[in-house]
CSV table of C-alpha atoms in Angstrom, one decimal:
chain,number,residue,atom,x,y,z
A,1,UNK,CA,-2.5,-12.2,5.2
A,2,UNK,CA,-0.4,-10.7,2.7
A,3,UNK,CA,-1.1,-11.0,-1.0
A,4,UNK,CA,-0.9,-9.0,-3.8
A,5,UNK,CA,-4.0,-8.0,-4.2
A,6,UNK,CA,-5.6,-4.8,-4.3
A,7,UNK,CA,-9.2,-2.9,-3.8
A,8,UNK,CA,-9.1,0.6,-4.8
A,9,UNK,CA,-12.2,2.6,-3.7
A,10,UNK,CA,-12.7,6.0,-5.0
A,11,UNK,CA,-15.6,7.8,-3.2
A,12,UNK,CA,-17.0,10.5,-5.4
A,13,UNK,CA,-16.3,14.2,-4.2
A,14,UNK,CA,-14.9,13.2,-0.9
A,15,UNK,CA,-13.2,16.1,0.6
A,16,UNK,CA,-10.2,15.9,2.9
A,17,UNK,CA,-11.3,17.8,5.8
A,18,UNK,CA,-15.0,16.1,5.8
A,19,UNK,CA,-13.4,12.6,5.6
A,20,UNK,CA,-11.1,13.3,8.7
A,21,UNK,CA,-14.0,14.8,10.7
A,22,UNK,CA,-16.7,12.2,9.7
A,23,UNK,CA,-15.4,8.9,8.7
A,24,UNK,CA,-14.9,7.7,12.3
A,25,UNK,CA,-14.2,4.0,11.2
A,26,UNK,CA,-11.2,5.0,9.2
A,27,UNK,CA,-9.8,7.3,12.0
A,28,UNK,CA,-10.0,4.5,14.4
A,29,UNK,CA,-8.1,2.4,11.9
A,30,UNK,CA,-5.6,4.8,11.7
A,31,UNK,CA,-5.3,5.9,15.3
A,32,UNK,CA,-4.8,2.0,16.1
A,33,UNK,CA,-2.0,1.8,13.4
A,34,UNK,CA,-3.9,-0.4,11.0
A,35,UNK,CA,-4.1,2.1,8.5
A,36,UNK,CA,-2.4,5.3,7.1
A,37,UNK,CA,-3.9,8.5,6.1
A,38,UNK,CA,-2.6,11.5,3.4
A,39,UNK,CA,-3.8,14.3,2.0
A,40,UNK,CA,-4.0,14.1,-2.0
A,41,UNK,CA,-4.1,17.4,-4.2
A,42,UNK,CA,-6.3,16.2,-7.1
A,43,UNK,CA,-5.2,17.4,-10.8
A,44,UNK,CA,-7.2,20.0,-12.4
A,45,UNK,CA,-9.8,20.4,-13.5
A,46,UNK,CA,-11.6,19.0,-10.7
A,47,UNK,CA,-14.0,16.9,-12.7
A,48,UNK,CA,-15.1,13.3,-12.3
A,49,UNK,CA,-14.3,11.7,-15.8
A,50,UNK,CA,-10.7,13.4,-16.1
A,51,UNK,CA,-9.8,12.4,-12.8
A,52,UNK,CA,-11.0,8.7,-13.1
A,53,UNK,CA,-8.6,8.5,-15.9
A,54,UNK,CA,-5.7,10.3,-14.3
A,55,UNK,CA,-6.3,7.8,-11.0
A,56,UNK,CA,-6.6,4.6,-13.1
A,57,UNK,CA,-3.7,5.9,-15.6
A,58,UNK,CA,-1.3,7.9,-13.5
A,59,UNK,CA,-1.3,10.5,-16.0
A,60,UNK,CA,-2.8,14.1,-16.2
A,61,UNK,CA,-5.3,15.4,-18.5
A,62,UNK,CA,-2.7,17.3,-20.7
A,63,UNK,CA,-1.4,13.6,-21.4
A,64,UNK,CA,-4.5,12.0,-21.3
A,65,UNK,CA,-6.6,14.0,-23.1
A,66,UNK,CA,-9.9,13.7,-21.3
A,67,UNK,CA,-10.5,17.2,-20.4
A,68,UNK,CA,-13.8,17.3,-19.6
A,69,UNK,CA,-17.0,15.4,-18.5
A,70,UNK,CA,-18.2,15.7,-22.1
A,71,UNK,CA,-15.3,13.5,-23.4
A,72,UNK,CA,-17.0,9.9,-24.2
A,73,UNK,CA,-14.4,7.8,-25.6
A,74,UNK,CA,-12.1,4.9,-24.9
A,75,UNK,CA,-8.9,5.9,-22.7
A,76,UNK,CA,-5.7,5.9,-25.1
A,77,UNK,CA,-3.5,5.1,-22.0
A,78,UNK,CA,-2.6,2.2,-20.2
A,79,UNK,CA,-4.6,2.2,-17.1
A,80,UNK,CA,-4.4,-0.2,-14.1
A,81,UNK,CA,-7.0,-2.8,-15.7
A,82,UNK,CA,-4.7,-3.0,-18.9
A,83,UNK,CA,-1.7,-3.4,-16.9
A,84,UNK,CA,-2.9,-6.1,-14.8
A,85,UNK,CA,-4.3,-8.1,-17.4
A,86,UNK,CA,-1.1,-8.0,-18.8
A,87,UNK,CA,0.8,-9.1,-16.0
A,88,UNK,CA,-1.7,-12.3,-15.7
A,89,UNK,CA,-3.9,-10.6,-13.1
A,90,UNK,CA,-7.8,-10.6,-12.9
A,91,UNK,CA,-9.8,-7.4,-12.9
A,92,UNK,CA,-13.2,-6.2,-11.8
A,93,UNK,CA,-15.1,-3.0,-11.1
A,94,UNK,CA,-18.5,-2.1,-9.4
A,95,UNK,CA,-18.6,1.5,-10.8
A,96,UNK,CA,-20.3,4.4,-12.7
A,97,UNK,CA,-20.7,3.9,-16.3
A,98,UNK,CA,-17.9,6.6,-17.3
A,99,UNK,CA,-15.6,3.9,-16.1
A,100,UNK,CA,-17.0,1.7,-18.7
A,101,UNK,CA,-16.9,4.1,-21.3
A,102,UNK,CA,-13.3,4.4,-20.7
A,103,UNK,CA,-11.8,1.2,-20.7
A,104,UNK,CA,-14.4,-1.6,-22.1
A,105,UNK,CA,-16.8,0.2,-24.5
A,106,UNK,CA,-18.0,3.6,-25.3
A,107,UNK,CA,-20.6,5.1,-25.7
A,108,UNK,CA,-22.2,3.1,-22.6
A,109,UNK,CA,-25.5,1.0,-23.7
A,110,UNK,CA,-28.1,1.2,-20.5
A,111,UNK,CA,-29.6,-1.9,-21.7
A,112,UNK,CA,-26.5,-4.1,-22.7
A,113,UNK,CA,-23.6,-2.8,-20.8
A,114,UNK,CA,-25.2,-2.9,-17.2
A,115,UNK,CA,-23.3,-6.1,-16.1
A,116,UNK,CA,-20.1,-7.3,-18.3
A,117,UNK,CA,-18.6,-10.7,-17.7
A,118,UNK,CA,-15.9,-10.8,-20.2
A,119,UNK,CA,-12.5,-11.8,-19.8
A,120,UNK,CA,-11.4,-10.2,-23.3
A,121,UNK,CA,-12.2,-6.9,-21.7
A,122,UNK,CA,-9.6,-4.7,-19.6
A,123,UNK,CA,-12.2,-5.0,-16.6
A,124,UNK,CA,-12.9,-8.6,-17.0
A,125,UNK,CA,-16.1,-8.5,-14.4
A,126,UNK,CA,-17.9,-5.4,-14.3
A,127,UNK,CA,-21.6,-4.2,-12.7
A,128,UNK,CA,-22.1,-0.6,-13.9
A,129,UNK,CA,-24.6,1.9,-12.7
A,130,UNK,CA,-25.6,4.7,-14.5
A,131,UNK,CA,-27.9,6.8,-12.2
A,132,UNK,CA,-26.3,9.0,-9.4
A,133,UNK,CA,-28.4,8.2,-6.7
A,134,UNK,CA,-27.7,4.4,-7.2
A,135,UNK,CA,-27.3,3.3,-3.6
A,136,UNK,CA,-23.9,3.0,-2.5
A,137,UNK,CA,-25.3,-0.2,0.0
A,138,UNK,CA,-26.1,-1.6,-3.2
A,139,UNK,CA,-23.0,-1.0,-5.0
A,140,UNK,CA,-20.9,-2.4,-2.2
A,141,UNK,CA,-23.1,-5.4,-2.3
A,142,UNK,CA,-22.4,-6.1,-5.8
A,143,UNK,CA,-18.6,-5.5,-5.0
A,144,UNK,CA,-18.8,-8.0,-2.5
A,145,UNK,CA,-20.4,-10.6,-4.8
A,146,UNK,CA,-17.5,-9.8,-7.4
A,147,UNK,CA,-14.9,-10.3,-4.3
A,148,UNK,CA,-15.9,-13.5,-3.6
A,149,UNK,CA,-17.1,-15.1,-6.8
A,150,UNK,CA,-14.5,-13.7,-9.2
A,151,UNK,CA,-11.8,-13.3,-6.6
A,152,UNK,CA,-10.2,-10.5,-8.7
A,153,UNK,CA,-6.5,-9.6,-8.2
A,154,UNK,CA,-7.5,-5.9,-8.7
A,155,UNK,CA,-10.9,-4.5,-8.0
A,156,UNK,CA,-12.0,-0.9,-8.6
A,157,UNK,CA,-15.3,0.3,-6.5
A,158,UNK,CA,-16.7,3.7,-7.3
A,159,UNK,CA,-19.8,5.1,-5.2
A,160,UNK,CA,-21.1,8.3,-6.2
A,161,UNK,CA,-23.9,9.5,-3.2
A,162,UNK,CA,-21.5,11.7,-1.6
A,163,UNK,CA,-21.1,13.6,-5.1
A,164,UNK,CA,-24.9,13.4,-5.6
A,165,UNK,CA,-25.9,15.0,-2.1
A,166,UNK,CA,-23.2,17.4,-2.5
A,167,UNK,CA,-24.8,18.8,-5.7
A,168,UNK,CA,-28.0,18.8,-4.5
A,169,UNK,CA,-27.3,20.3,-0.8
A,170,UNK,CA,-23.8,21.7,-1.2
A,171,UNK,CA,-21.0,20.4,1.0
A,172,UNK,CA,-21.8,22.6,3.8
A,173,UNK,CA,-25.0,20.8,4.6
A,174,UNK,CA,-26.0,17.9,7.0
A,175,UNK,CA,-26.9,16.0,3.9
A,176,UNK,CA,-23.7,15.7,2.7
A,177,UNK,CA,-22.0,15.2,6.0
A,178,UNK,CA,-24.4,12.5,6.8
A,179,UNK,CA,-23.7,10.8,3.6
A,180,UNK,CA,-20.3,10.6,4.6
A,181,UNK,CA,-20.7,9.2,7.7
A,182,UNK,CA,-23.3,6.4,6.0
A,183,UNK,CA,-20.0,5.4,3.5
A,184,UNK,CA,-17.9,5.3,6.6
A,185,UNK,CA,-20.4,2.7,7.9
A,186,UNK,CA,-20.6,0.5,4.8
A,187,UNK,CA,-16.8,0.4,5.0
A,188,UNK,CA,-16.7,-0.8,8.3
A,189,UNK,CA,-18.3,-3.7,7.2
A,190,UNK,CA,-16.7,-4.0,3.9
A,191,UNK,CA,-13.1,-3.5,4.8
A,192,UNK,CA,-12.9,-6.6,6.8
A,193,UNK,CA,-14.3,-8.8,4.5
A,194,UNK,CA,-11.5,-7.4,2.1
A,195,UNK,CA,-8.5,-7.9,5.1
A,196,UNK,CA,-9.9,-11.5,5.5
A,197,UNK,CA,-9.8,-12.4,1.8
A,198,UNK,CA,-6.2,-10.9,1.6
A,199,UNK,CA,-6.6,-7.7,0.1
A,200,UNK,CA,-4.7,-4.3,0.5
A,201,UNK,CA,-7.2,-1.5,0.6
A,202,UNK,CA,-6.9,2.1,-0.8
A,203,UNK,CA,-9.8,4.7,-0.1
A,204,UNK,CA,-9.6,7.8,-1.9
A,205,UNK,CA,-11.8,10.6,-4.0
A,206,UNK,CA,-11.4,12.1,-7.5
A,207,UNK,CA,-12.3,15.6,-6.4
A,208,UNK,CA,-13.9,17.6,-3.5
A,209,UNK,CA,-16.9,19.7,-3.1
A,210,UNK,CA,-17.5,23.5,-2.8
A,211,UNK,CA,-20.1,25.2,-0.4
A,212,UNK,CA,-21.4,26.2,-3.7
A,213,UNK,CA,-22.5,22.7,-4.3
A,214,UNK,CA,-20.1,21.9,-7.5
A,215,UNK,CA,-16.4,21.2,-8.1
A,216,UNK,CA,-13.8,22.1,-11.0
A,217,UNK,CA,-11.9,24.8,-9.6
A,218,UNK,CA,-8.6,25.2,-7.9
A,219,UNK,CA,-9.2,25.8,-4.6
A,220,UNK,CA,-8.6,23.2,-1.6
A,221,UNK,CA,-12.1,22.6,-1.1
A,222,UNK,CA,-12.1,21.2,-5.0
A,223,UNK,CA,-8.9,19.5,-5.1
A,224,UNK,CA,-8.0,18.4,-1.4
A,225,UNK,CA,-9.0,14.6,-1.1
A,226,UNK,CA,-8.4,11.6,1.5
A,227,UNK,CA,-5.8,9.1,0.7
A,228,UNK,CA,-6.1,5.9,3.3
A,229,UNK,CA,-4.2,3.0,2.9
A,230,UNK,CA,-4.8,-0.2,4.9
A,231,UNK,CA,-2.0,-2.4,4.3
A,232,UNK,CA,0.7,-4.6,6.5
A,233,UNK,CA,2.9,-3.1,3.6
A,234,UNK,CA,2.5,0.7,4.4
A,235,UNK,CA,3.5,2.4,7.5
A,236,UNK,CA,0.5,3.3,9.5
A,237,UNK,CA,-0.3,6.7,11.0
A,238,UNK,CA,-0.6,10.3,9.7
A,239,UNK,CA,1.1,12.0,7.4
A,240,UNK,CA,1.6,15.5,6.9
A,241,UNK,CA,2.7,15.2,3.1
A,242,UNK,CA,0.5,16.7,0.4
A,243,UNK,CA,0.5,13.7,-1.9
A,244,UNK,CA,0.1,14.2,-6.2
A,245,UNK,CA,-2.6,12.2,-7.4
A,246,UNK,CA,-0.7,10.9,-10.0
A,247,UNK,CA,1.0,8.7,-7.2
A,248,UNK,CA,-1.9,6.7,-6.6
A,249,UNK,CA,-1.8,4.6,-10.1
A,250,UNK,CA,1.8,3.6,-9.4
A,251,UNK,CA,1.1,3.0,-5.6
A,252,UNK,CA,-1.5,0.2,-6.6
A,253,UNK,CA,0.9,-1.2,-9.1
A,254,UNK,CA,3.6,-1.5,-6.1
A,255,UNK,CA,1.0,-3.1,-3.9
A,256,UNK,CA,0.2,-5.6,-6.9
A,257,UNK,CA,3.7,-6.3,-7.7
A,258,UNK,CA,3.6,-5.4,-11.5
A,259,UNK,CA,5.2,-3.0,-13.5
A,260,UNK,CA,3.6,0.6,-13.9
A,261,UNK,CA,3.4,2.3,-17.2
A,262,UNK,CA,6.1,4.3,-18.9
A,263,UNK,CA,3.9,7.3,-18.7
A,264,UNK,CA,3.3,7.0,-14.8
A,265,UNK,CA,5.5,9.1,-12.7
A,266,UNK,CA,7.8,7.2,-10.6
A,267,UNK,CA,6.3,6.7,-6.8
A,268,UNK,CA,7.5,9.2,-4.4
A,269,UNK,CA,6.0,7.9,-1.4
A,270,UNK,CA,8.3,4.9,-0.9
A,271,UNK,CA,9.2,6.3,2.7
A,272,UNK,CA,5.8,4.6,3.5
A,273,UNK,CA,6.5,1.4,2.3
A,274,UNK,CA,7.8,-0.9,5.0
A,275,UNK,CA,11.1,-3.0,4.3
């Protein structure tokens, strides 16, 4: 079922090498030509809030100005949520509260802003958590509810437990690797639901995680993250191309069938798009 509906899943702090070695379900899709896999090089600083903004607006920190996790304000850019709404599409998110602060309301009010159902906002239907250990399983359950009840054209999902365990135990730990296995298991039940509902699915990460239990720098461990695409519109298989993180937003626009913002770079992955 081919449509112009997209689910974008950003798994916080998922390293490329750990994704390749431990996400067995996603690799199964790749091997059976049901998904494509790329390596993405994130922008720097390889920190969460700047890279949420980069992924969702297609602009680097030097343009969008969110240079650290301490920058608490609404985005000054046209995000995928804004572009989708301007094109008459519906939006939803199950995500960390920093995403709400970027696109709906800042600062985040834990009492009032946990659930946001307001068609006047860029993220029309939102469930936002504010504790890093909030279970990924609960988040995907909320995303499933949004997908079934609200049927958004663009659904953004952002689980945090991989990042949380990476900071607690480092990327070179059984806890980090086991958490990646756990997310892969959740995806093995969630992705078929998305496909049944006619969604194209993109899975990526904001940044990686180092053996020191941190991120923010310029190493491959900090910056190299996966990009899995499950779509009949995309040529399946493994690509050796190193993709800029700035390509994710225009790729989403391409799959949604909407115009990218003027600030976005032209999509340079067109050879992966099926005729």
